[in-house]
PDB file of C-alpha atoms in Angstrom:
ATOM      1  CA  MET A  69     117.805 114.140  81.931  1.00  0.00           C
ATOM      2  CA  PRO A  70     115.657 111.001  81.679  1.00  0.00           C
ATOM      3  CA  ASP A  71     115.468 109.034  78.471  1.00  0.00           C
ATOM      4  CA  PRO A  72     112.817 110.403  76.122  1.00  0.00           C
ATOM      5  CA  VAL A  73     109.530 108.523  76.028  1.00  0.00           C
ATOM      6  CA  ASP A  74     107.469 108.046  72.878  1.00  0.00           C
ATOM      7  CA  SER A  75     104.044 109.039  74.202  1.00  0.00           C
ATOM      8  CA  GLY A  76     102.395 107.622  71.089  1.00  0.00           C
ATOM      9  CA  ALA A  77     103.465 104.082  71.932  1.00  0.00           C
ATOM     10  CA  LEU A  78     102.110 103.633  75.450  1.00  0.00           C
ATOM     11  CA  ARG A  79     100.572 100.331  76.508  1.00  0.00           C
ATOM     12  CA  ILE A  80      98.419  99.446  79.493  1.00  0.00           C
ATOM     13  CA  VAL A  81      99.125  95.966  80.882  1.00  0.00           C
ATOM     14  CA  PRO A  82      98.329  94.069  84.079  1.00  0.00           C
ATOM     15  CA  LEU A  83     100.595  95.064  86.956  1.00  0.00           C
ATOM     16  CA  THR A  84     103.350  92.584  87.805  1.00  0.00           C
ATOM     17  CA  ARG A  85     105.209  92.151  91.088  1.00  0.00           C
ATOM     18  CA  ALA A  86     108.282  93.824  89.554  1.00  0.00           C
ATOM     19  CA  HIS A  87     106.159  96.845  88.567  1.00  0.00           C
ATOM     20  CA  ALA A  88     104.626  97.062  92.049  1.00  0.00           C
ATOM     21  CA  GLU A  89     108.025  96.778  93.750  1.00  0.00           C
ATOM     22  CA  ASP A  90     109.305  99.610  91.555  1.00  0.00           C
ATOM     23  CA  MET A  91     106.272 101.843  92.160  1.00  0.00           C
ATOM     24  CA  VAL A  92     106.508 101.731  95.965  1.00  0.00           C
ATOM     25  CA  THR A  93     109.994 103.287  95.725  1.00  0.00           C
ATOM     26  CA  TRP A  94     108.812 106.339  93.777  1.00  0.00           C
ATOM     27  CA  ARG A  95     109.248 109.641  95.640  1.00  0.00           C
ATOM     28  CA  TYR A  96     107.930 112.966  94.386  1.00  0.00           C
ATOM     29  CA  ASP A  97     109.162 116.471  95.177  1.00  0.00           C
ATOM     30  CA  PRO A  98     106.877 118.607  97.389  1.00  0.00           C
ATOM     31  CA  PRO A  99     104.022 119.380  97.118  1.00  0.00           C
ATOM     32  CA  TYR A 100     103.509 116.261  94.988  1.00  0.00           C
ATOM     33  CA  ASP A 101     104.989 114.072  97.729  1.00  0.00           C
ATOM     34  CA  VAL A 102     101.407 113.473  98.889  1.00  0.00           C
ATOM     35  CA  TYR A 103     101.359 110.933  96.032  1.00  0.00           C
ATOM     36  CA  ASP A 104     104.284 108.899  97.417  1.00  0.00           C
ATOM     37  CA  MET A 105     103.260 105.301  98.053  1.00  0.00           C
ATOM     38  CA  THR A 106     105.146 105.319 101.338  1.00  0.00           C
ATOM     39  CA  GLY A 107     104.154 102.281 103.309  1.00  0.00           C
ATOM     40  CA  ALA A 108     102.328 100.602 100.423  1.00  0.00           C
ATOM     41  CA  ALA A 109     103.073  96.920 100.082  1.00  0.00           C
ATOM     42  CA  PRO A 110     103.569  95.537  96.573  1.00  0.00           C
ATOM     43  CA  ASP A 111     101.052  92.787  97.376  1.00  0.00           C
ATOM     44  CA  ASP A 112      98.408  95.438  98.042  1.00  0.00           C
ATOM     45  CA  LEU A 113      98.914  96.922  94.575  1.00  0.00           C
ATOM     46  CA  LEU A 114      98.531  93.459  93.056  1.00  0.00           C
ATOM     47  CA  ASP A 115      95.043  93.015  94.574  1.00  0.00           C
ATOM     48  CA  PRO A 116      92.740  92.662  91.521  1.00  0.00           C
ATOM     49  CA  ALA A 117      89.959  94.520  93.365  1.00  0.00           C
ATOM     50  CA  LEU A 118      92.055  97.706  93.231  1.00  0.00           C
ATOM     51  CA  GLY A 119      92.451  97.506  89.453  1.00  0.00           C
ATOM     52  CA  PHE A 120      96.088  98.608  89.144  1.00  0.00           C
ATOM     53  CA  HIS A 121      97.675  98.427  85.690  1.00  0.00           C
ATOM     54  CA  ALA A 122     101.121  99.397  84.410  1.00  0.00           C
ATOM     55  CA  VAL A 123     101.709 102.066  81.764  1.00  0.00           C
ATOM     56  CA  LEU A 124     104.619 100.960  79.594  1.00  0.00           C
ATOM     57  CA  ALA A 125     106.669 102.686  76.911  1.00  0.00           C
ATOM     58  CA  GLY A 126     108.216  99.709  75.179  1.00  0.00           C
ATOM     59  CA  GLU A 127     109.063  97.507  78.161  1.00  0.00           C
ATOM     60  CA  ARG A 128     109.814 100.459  80.468  1.00  0.00           C
ATOM     61  CA  LEU A 129     107.423 101.183  83.342  1.00  0.00           C
ATOM     62  CA  ILE A 130     106.594 104.880  83.124  1.00  0.00           C
ATOM     63  CA  GLY A 131     103.438 105.011  85.215  1.00  0.00           C
ATOM     64  CA  PHE A 132     100.306 103.297  86.393  1.00  0.00           C
ATOM     65  CA  ARG A 133      96.531 103.553  86.085  1.00  0.00           C
ATOM     66  CA  SER A 134      93.918 102.192  88.464  1.00  0.00           C
ATOM     67  CA  PHE A 135      90.266 101.448  87.835  1.00  0.00           C
ATOM     68  CA  GLY A 136      87.864 101.154  90.747  1.00  0.00           C
ATOM     69  CA  PRO A 137      87.872 102.092  94.422  1.00  0.00           C
ATOM     70  CA  ASP A 138      91.569 102.988  94.626  1.00  0.00           C
ATOM     71  CA  GLY A 139      90.757 106.217  92.750  1.00  0.00           C
ATOM     72  CA  ARG A 140      88.436 107.362  95.538  1.00  0.00           C
ATOM     73  CA  VAL A 141      89.427 109.714  98.366  1.00  0.00           C
ATOM     74  CA  PRO A 142      87.442 109.368 101.616  1.00  0.00           C
ATOM     75  CA  GLY A 143      85.281 112.437 102.136  1.00  0.00           C
ATOM     76  CA  TRP A 144      83.236 112.461  98.913  1.00  0.00           C
ATOM     77  CA  ASP A 145      79.880 110.696  98.537  1.00  0.00           C
ATOM     78  CA  TYR A 146      80.858 108.413  95.649  1.00  0.00           C
ATOM     79  CA  ASP A 147      78.293 106.340  93.774  1.00  0.00           C
ATOM     80  CA  ASP A 148      78.443 103.776  90.994  1.00  0.00           C
ATOM     81  CA  THR A 149      77.378 106.081  88.131  1.00  0.00           C
ATOM     82  CA  ALA A 150      81.013 106.401  87.007  1.00  0.00           C
ATOM     83  CA  LEU A 151      84.151 104.265  87.045  1.00  0.00           C
ATOM     84  CA  ASP A 152      86.818 105.851  89.229  1.00  0.00           C
ATOM     85  CA  THR A 153      90.257 105.992  87.682  1.00  0.00           C
ATOM     86  CA  GLY A 154      93.520 107.263  89.051  1.00  0.00           C
ATOM     87  CA  GLY A 155      97.170 107.017  88.259  1.00  0.00           C
ATOM     88  CA  GLY A 156     100.603 108.462  88.295  1.00  0.00           C
ATOM     89  CA  LEU A 157     103.846 108.810  86.395  1.00  0.00           C
ATOM     90  CA  ARG A 158     107.355 107.837  87.402  1.00  0.00           C
ATOM     91  CA  PRO A 159     108.603 110.930  89.298  1.00  0.00           C
ATOM     92  CA  SER A 160     111.486 111.590  86.880  1.00  0.00           C
ATOM     93  CA  LEU A 161     108.956 111.865  84.040  1.00  0.00           C
ATOM     94  CA  THR A 162     106.478 114.335  85.557  1.00  0.00           C
ATOM     95  CA  GLY A 163     106.089 117.794  84.057  1.00  0.00           C
ATOM     96  CA  GLN A 164     107.126 116.641  80.566  1.00  0.00           C
ATOM     97  CA  GLY A 165     103.692 116.418  78.955  1.00  0.00           C
ATOM     98  CA  LEU A 166     103.396 112.628  79.273  1.00  0.00           C
ATOM     99  CA  GLY A 167     100.437 112.728  81.649  1.00  0.00           C
ATOM    100  CA  ARG A 168      97.892 113.410  78.925  1.00  0.00           C
ATOM    101  CA  ALA A 169      99.062 110.467  76.802  1.00  0.00           C
ATOM    102  CA  ALA A 170      99.171 108.153  79.838  1.00  0.00           C
ATOM    103  CA  ILE A 171      95.675 109.138  80.953  1.00  0.00           C
ATOM    104  CA  ALA A 172      94.318 108.897  77.390  1.00  0.00           C
ATOM    105  CA  ALA A 173      95.810 105.408  77.036  1.00  0.00           C
ATOM    106  CA  GLY A 174      94.245 104.458  80.362  1.00  0.00           C
ATOM    107  CA  LEU A 175      90.846 105.790  79.321  1.00  0.00           C
ATOM    108  CA  ALA A 176      90.963 103.844  76.046  1.00  0.00           C
ATOM    109  CA  TYR A 177      91.913 100.686  77.948  1.00  0.00           C
ATOM    110  CA  GLY A 178      89.224 101.289  80.567  1.00  0.00           C
ATOM    111  CA  ARG A 179      86.577 101.961  77.925  1.00  0.00           C
ATOM    112  CA  ASP A 180      87.400  98.693  76.131  1.00  0.00           C
ATOM    113  CA  ARG A 181      87.669  96.603  79.293  1.00  0.00           C
ATOM    114  CA  TYR A 182      84.901  98.045  81.508  1.00  0.00           C
ATOM    115  CA  ALA A 183      82.586 100.001  79.134  1.00  0.00           C
ATOM    116  CA  PRO A 184      81.588 102.561  81.803  1.00  0.00           C
ATOM    117  CA  ALA A 185      78.860 105.161  81.283  1.00  0.00           C
ATOM    118  CA  ALA A 186      81.339 107.708  82.665  1.00  0.00           C
ATOM    119  CA  PHE A 187      84.818 108.006  84.137  1.00  0.00           C
ATOM    120  CA  ARG A 188      85.489 109.919  87.359  1.00  0.00           C
ATOM    121  CA  VAL A 189      88.786 111.324  88.656  1.00  0.00           C
ATOM    122  CA  THR A 190      89.542 112.888  92.028  1.00  0.00           C
ATOM    123  CA  VAL A 191      92.359 115.442  91.899  1.00  0.00           C
ATOM    124  CA  ALA A 192      94.055 117.300  94.754  1.00  0.00           C
ATOM    125  CA  SER A 193      92.940 120.927  94.319  1.00  0.00           C
ATOM    126  CA  PHE A 194      96.533 122.244  94.411  1.00  0.00           C
ATOM    127  CA  ASN A 195      97.438 120.048  91.418  1.00  0.00           C
ATOM    128  CA  ALA A 196      96.581 122.500  88.639  1.00  0.00           C
ATOM    129  CA  ARG A 197      98.756 120.525  86.229  1.00  0.00           C
ATOM    130  CA  ALA A 198      96.644 117.362  86.628  1.00  0.00           C
ATOM    131  CA  ARG A 199      93.396 119.316  86.566  1.00  0.00           C
ATOM    132  CA  ARG A 200      94.303 121.027  83.267  1.00  0.00           C
ATOM    133  CA  THR A 201      95.276 117.663  81.817  1.00  0.00           C
ATOM    134  CA  VAL A 202      92.042 115.873  82.683  1.00  0.00           C
ATOM    135  CA  GLU A 203      89.945 118.865  81.605  1.00  0.00           C
ATOM    136  CA  SER A 204      91.735 118.773  78.230  1.00  0.00           C
ATOM    137  CA  LEU A 205      90.493 115.167  77.956  1.00  0.00           C
ATOM    138  CA  GLY A 206      86.854 116.163  78.469  1.00  0.00           C
ATOM    139  CA  PHE A 207      86.444 115.882  82.249  1.00  0.00           C
ATOM    140  CA  GLU A 208      84.216 118.453  83.957  1.00  0.00           C
ATOM    141  CA  VAL A 209      84.188 119.465  87.618  1.00  0.00           C
ATOM    142  CA  VAL A 210      81.144 118.174  89.501  1.00  0.00           C
ATOM    143  CA  GLY A 211      82.209 119.175  93.006  1.00  0.00           C
ATOM    144  CA  SER A 212      84.884 119.749  95.612  1.00  0.00           C
ATOM    145  CA  PHE A 213      85.388 118.455  99.140  1.00  0.00           C
ATOM    146  CA  ALA A 214      87.839 118.194 102.018  1.00  0.00           C
ATOM    147  CA  ALA A 215      89.508 114.810 102.476  1.00  0.00           C
ATOM    148  CA  ARG A 216      88.376 113.084 105.641  1.00  0.00           C
ATOM    149  CA  ARG A 217      91.938 112.153 106.645  1.00  0.00           C
ATOM    150  CA  ASP A 218      93.682 115.538 106.580  1.00  0.00           C
ATOM    151  CA  GLY A 219      91.195 118.145 105.331  1.00  0.00           C
ATOM    152  CA  ARG A 220      93.125 118.609 102.079  1.00  0.00           C
ATOM    153  CA  PRO A 221      90.825 119.980  99.324  1.00  0.00           C
ATOM    154  CA  PHE A 222      90.040 117.790  96.314  1.00  0.00           C
ATOM    155  CA  ASP A 223      88.063 118.260  93.106  1.00  0.00           C
ATOM    156  CA  VAL A 224      85.906 115.572  91.519  1.00  0.00           C
ATOM    157  CA  LEU A 225      85.642 115.558  87.722  1.00  0.00           C
ATOM    158  CA  VAL A 226      83.541 113.347  85.445  1.00  0.00           C
ATOM    159  CA  ARG A 227      83.732 112.508  81.750  1.00  0.00           C
ATOM    160  CA  ASP A 228      80.534 111.197  80.165  1.00  0.00           C
ATOM    161  CA  GLU A 229      81.179 108.257  77.834  1.00  0.00           C
ATOM    162  CA  THR A 230      77.631 108.136  76.414  1.00  0.00           C
ATOM    163  CA  ARG A 231      77.957 111.248  74.223  1.00  0.00           C
TER     164      ARG A 231
END
């Protein structure tokens, strides 16, 4: 059993090389293995244009958030009316209710840093757990599509920040 994580004390910080090197080793059980970063180079994750940030509990890396184009899946007609955000948790911590706190911390950070009119997430349609989580945070489905690469279905959800 992994060490418990205090979900009320999560911090979002810039991604370091050590974080990136750790993240590329993460492997998820099927069907979530589609989220493995197999083949990703740590240097790619450190590219500021991709907007990767670490989610820490104390000094422990428990997940990541991204802001910008990394959250997009080819196949949807994205525009600039919302800031795309994505992320993930360390595989040993999934399914424990930490996702909501990690996403909420990321949204608060993104709101302060980028001040978007809206946030957008793209979720694999099979991932009911993630969809329930983002809907509980105020995201609403605006459409669905098949990914260009493999035809896998995805849902696009938006949360308006102007209300």
